[in-house]
């Protein structure tokens, strides 16, 4: 790159940083769950300052193509699982069972996150190089309304994964705890729960996030597939078949007879991913160990952590927020509540 080009890029980056600084000053802010951290309310959802820049870069520059697949989720709703399943289903004919890259790479390496990875340090990343397999598969935590316009306007497909808010909350609190710097303190479960109920956590409010994709899936079921963590736990084969059908790569009769669906379910299961060397001892480029993405992977874990008062508060919120939406959550492996 010549000197003129280098200085042009520096100039663009400087003016972009200035623009961002100005924007940040106009955004409502709240303290995050870890001491010294803050969250900004951007386009109606809360996000950490380090995500704002790549997120806005992505909104400005990402051009979806019709064949792209986007896996979307609110954090801790089963993103890792969905990435593994989408990857293994979509590309199953591009490698043999024993050569599935999932056996040696973490799902987050294989399905890059748009705002946490692809646009993290570069407003114009080389997408073709980042996506080794085709069609391209990306992930995002952004609510539907804030997706880059081309994702909404193109024919690309979106698969959304949600999870009941009580398990999601507990999972998020533990995740924050495991990743925090030892010198920082995490809010108590009580305090964090209160913030969560007010929607204040990365990519919250929870109900706005979930409902944004729920409505999109109802309006356009060919574009947005809405999956629930609890349903996958209950009948993974049925959900994997639905996923494959939605992505336009249905399993053939032969594949079904050969047990390909069950193989995919097995390789992507919590138990098998958790035991892989990469997920036990590997870590992300930012230093975060991959093992933090595999805690216990259960439905109903909240029941041993939340007080009856917390449960009552959340049940009321669920009723109030989901109201007539038609969306329901399974809160444990036995009962189903709206
Ligand atoms: P992310 O949104 O930050 O990428 P995400 O993968 O959604 O994280 O959340 C991790 C949760 O999914 C953990 O839940 P837990 O804390 O309640 O245990 C993790 O255990 C669970 N998880 C990860 N992989 C799987 C899997 N293959 N099957 C089921 N659950 C899984």
Coordinates of N, CA, C and O and ligand atoms in Angstrom, one line a residue, residues 73-81 83-84 108 113 141 163 167 170-172 174-175 178 229 233 268-271 273 292-298 301, ligand 1:
X73 N -29.2 -14.6 17.5 CA -29.6 -15.0 18.9 C -29.4 -13.9 19.8 O -28.5 -13.0 19.6
X74 N -30.1 -13.9 20.9 CA -29.7 -13.1 22.1 C -28.6 -13.9 22.8 O -28.6 -15.1 22.7
X75 N -27.7 -13.2 23.4 CA -26.6 -14.0 24.0 C -27.1 -15.0 25.0 O -28.1 -14.8 25.7
X76 N -26.4 -16.2 25.0 CA -26.7 -17.2 26.0 C -28.0 -18.0 25.7 O -28.6 -18.6 26.6
X77 N -28.4 -17.9 24.5 CA -29.7 -18.6 24.1 C -29.4 -19.9 23.3 O -30.3 -20.5 22.8
X78 N -28.1 -20.2 23.2 CA -27.8 -21.4 22.4 C -27.0 -21.1 21.1 O -27.1 -21.9 20.2
X79 N -26.4 -20.0 21.1 CA -25.6 -19.6 19.9 C -24.6 -20.6 19.5 O -24.6 -21.0 18.3
X80 N -23.8 -21.1 20.4 CA -22.8 -22.1 20.1 C -23.4 -23.3 19.5 O -22.9 -23.8 18.5
X81 N -24.5 -23.8 20.0 CA -25.2 -25.0 19.6 C -25.7 -24.7 18.1 O -25.5 -25.6 17.2
X83 N -24.7 -22.5 16.0 CA -23.6 -22.4 15.0 C -23.1 -23.8 14.6 O -22.9 -24.1 13.4
X84 N -23.0 -24.7 15.6 CA -22.5 -26.0 15.2 C -23.5 -26.8 14.3 O -23.1 -27.4 13.3
X108 N -17.4 -21.0 17.3 CA -17.3 -19.6 17.1 C -16.2 -19.2 16.1 O -16.2 -18.2 15.5
X113 N -18.8 -14.2 13.9 CA -19.8 -13.2 14.4 C -19.5 -11.9 13.7 O -18.4 -11.4 13.7
X141 N -25.8 -10.9 17.2 CA -26.6 -10.8 18.3 C -27.5 -9.6 18.2 O -28.2 -9.2 19.2
X163 N -34.4 -18.8 24.0 CA -34.3 -19.7 25.1 C -35.1 -19.1 26.2 O -35.2 -17.8 26.2
X167 N -33.4 -19.3 32.2 CA -32.1 -20.0 32.0 C -31.1 -19.1 31.3 O -29.9 -19.2 31.6
X170 N -29.5 -16.9 34.0 CA -28.5 -17.6 34.8 C -27.2 -17.9 34.0 O -26.1 -17.7 34.5
X171 N -27.4 -18.3 32.8 CA -26.2 -18.6 32.0 C -25.4 -17.3 31.8 O -24.2 -17.4 31.9
X172 N -26.0 -16.2 31.5 CA -25.3 -14.9 31.3 C -24.6 -14.5 32.5 O -23.4 -14.0 32.4
X174 N -23.4 -16.3 35.0 CA -22.2 -17.2 35.2 C -21.1 -16.9 34.2 O -19.9 -16.9 34.5
X175 N -21.5 -16.6 32.9 CA -20.6 -16.3 31.9 C -19.8 -15.0 32.2 O -18.6 -14.9 32.1
X178 N -17.3 -15.8 34.9 CA -16.1 -16.5 34.5 C -15.1 -15.6 33.7 O -13.9 -15.8 33.8
X229 N -34.4 -23.3 22.1 CA -33.5 -24.2 22.8 C -34.2 -25.4 23.4 O -33.7 -26.5 23.2
X233 N -33.7 -29.5 22.7 CA -33.4 -30.4 23.8 C -34.4 -31.6 23.7 O -34.1 -32.7 24.0
X268 N -22.8 -32.3 17.4 CA -23.1 -31.0 17.9 C -23.6 -31.0 19.3 O -23.9 -29.9 19.9
X269 N -23.8 -32.1 19.9 CA -24.4 -32.2 21.3 C -23.4 -31.5 22.3 O -22.2 -31.5 22.1
X270 N -24.0 -31.1 23.4 CA -23.3 -30.5 24.5 C -22.2 -31.4 24.9 O -21.0 -31.0 25.1
X271 N -22.6 -32.7 25.2 CA -21.7 -33.6 25.7 C -20.5 -33.9 24.8 O -19.3 -33.9 25.3
X273 N -19.3 -31.8 22.2 CA -18.5 -30.6 22.0 C -17.7 -30.3 23.2 O -16.5 -29.9 23.1
X292 N -15.7 -21.6 28.5 CA -16.8 -20.8 29.1 C -18.1 -21.0 28.4 O -19.2 -20.6 28.9
X293 N -18.1 -21.5 27.1 CA -19.3 -21.6 26.4 C -20.0 -22.9 26.7 O -21.1 -23.2 26.1
X294 N -19.4 -23.7 27.5 CA -20.0 -25.0 27.9 C -20.1 -25.2 29.4 O -19.1 -25.6 30.0
X295 N -21.2 -24.8 29.9 CA -21.4 -24.9 31.4 C -22.1 -26.1 31.8 O -21.5 -27.1 32.1
X296 N -23.5 -26.1 31.7 CA -24.1 -27.4 31.9 C -25.2 -27.7 30.9 O -25.7 -28.8 30.8
X297 N -25.6 -26.7 30.1 CA -26.5 -27.0 29.0 C -27.8 -27.6 29.3 O -28.2 -28.5 28.6
X298 N -28.4 -27.2 30.4 CA -29.7 -27.8 30.8 C -30.9 -26.9 30.6 O -30.7 -25.6 30.7
X301 N -32.3 -25.0 34.7 CA -31.3 -24.8 35.7 C -31.6 -23.7 36.7 O -31.1 -23.6 37.8
Ligands
LIG1 P1 -23.1 -16.9 23.2 O1 -24.5 -16.3 22.9 O2 -22.3 -15.9 24.1 O3 -22.3 -17.3 22.0 P2 -24.3 -19.4 24.0 O4 -23.7 -20.4 23.2 O5 -25.7 -18.9 23.5 O6 -23.3 -18.1 24.1 O7 -24.5 -19.8 25.5 C1 -23.9 -20.8 26.1 C2 -25.0 -21.6 26.7 O8 -25.3 -22.7 25.8 C3 -24.5 -22.3 27.9 O9 -25.6 -22.6 28.7 P3 -25.6 -22.8 30.3 O10 -24.8 -21.7 30.9 O11 -27.0 -22.8 30.8 O12 -24.9 -24.1 30.5 C4 -23.9 -23.6 27.4 O13 -23.8 -24.7 28.3 C5 -25.0 -23.9 26.3 N1 -24.5 -24.8 25.2 C6 -23.3 -24.7 24.6 N2 -23.2 -25.6 23.6 C7 -24.3 -26.4 23.7 C8 -24.8 -27.5 23.0 N3 -24.1 -28.1 22.1 N4 -26.0 -28.0 23.4 C9 -26.8 -27.4 24.4 N5 -26.3 -26.3 25.1 C10 -25.2 -25.8 24.7

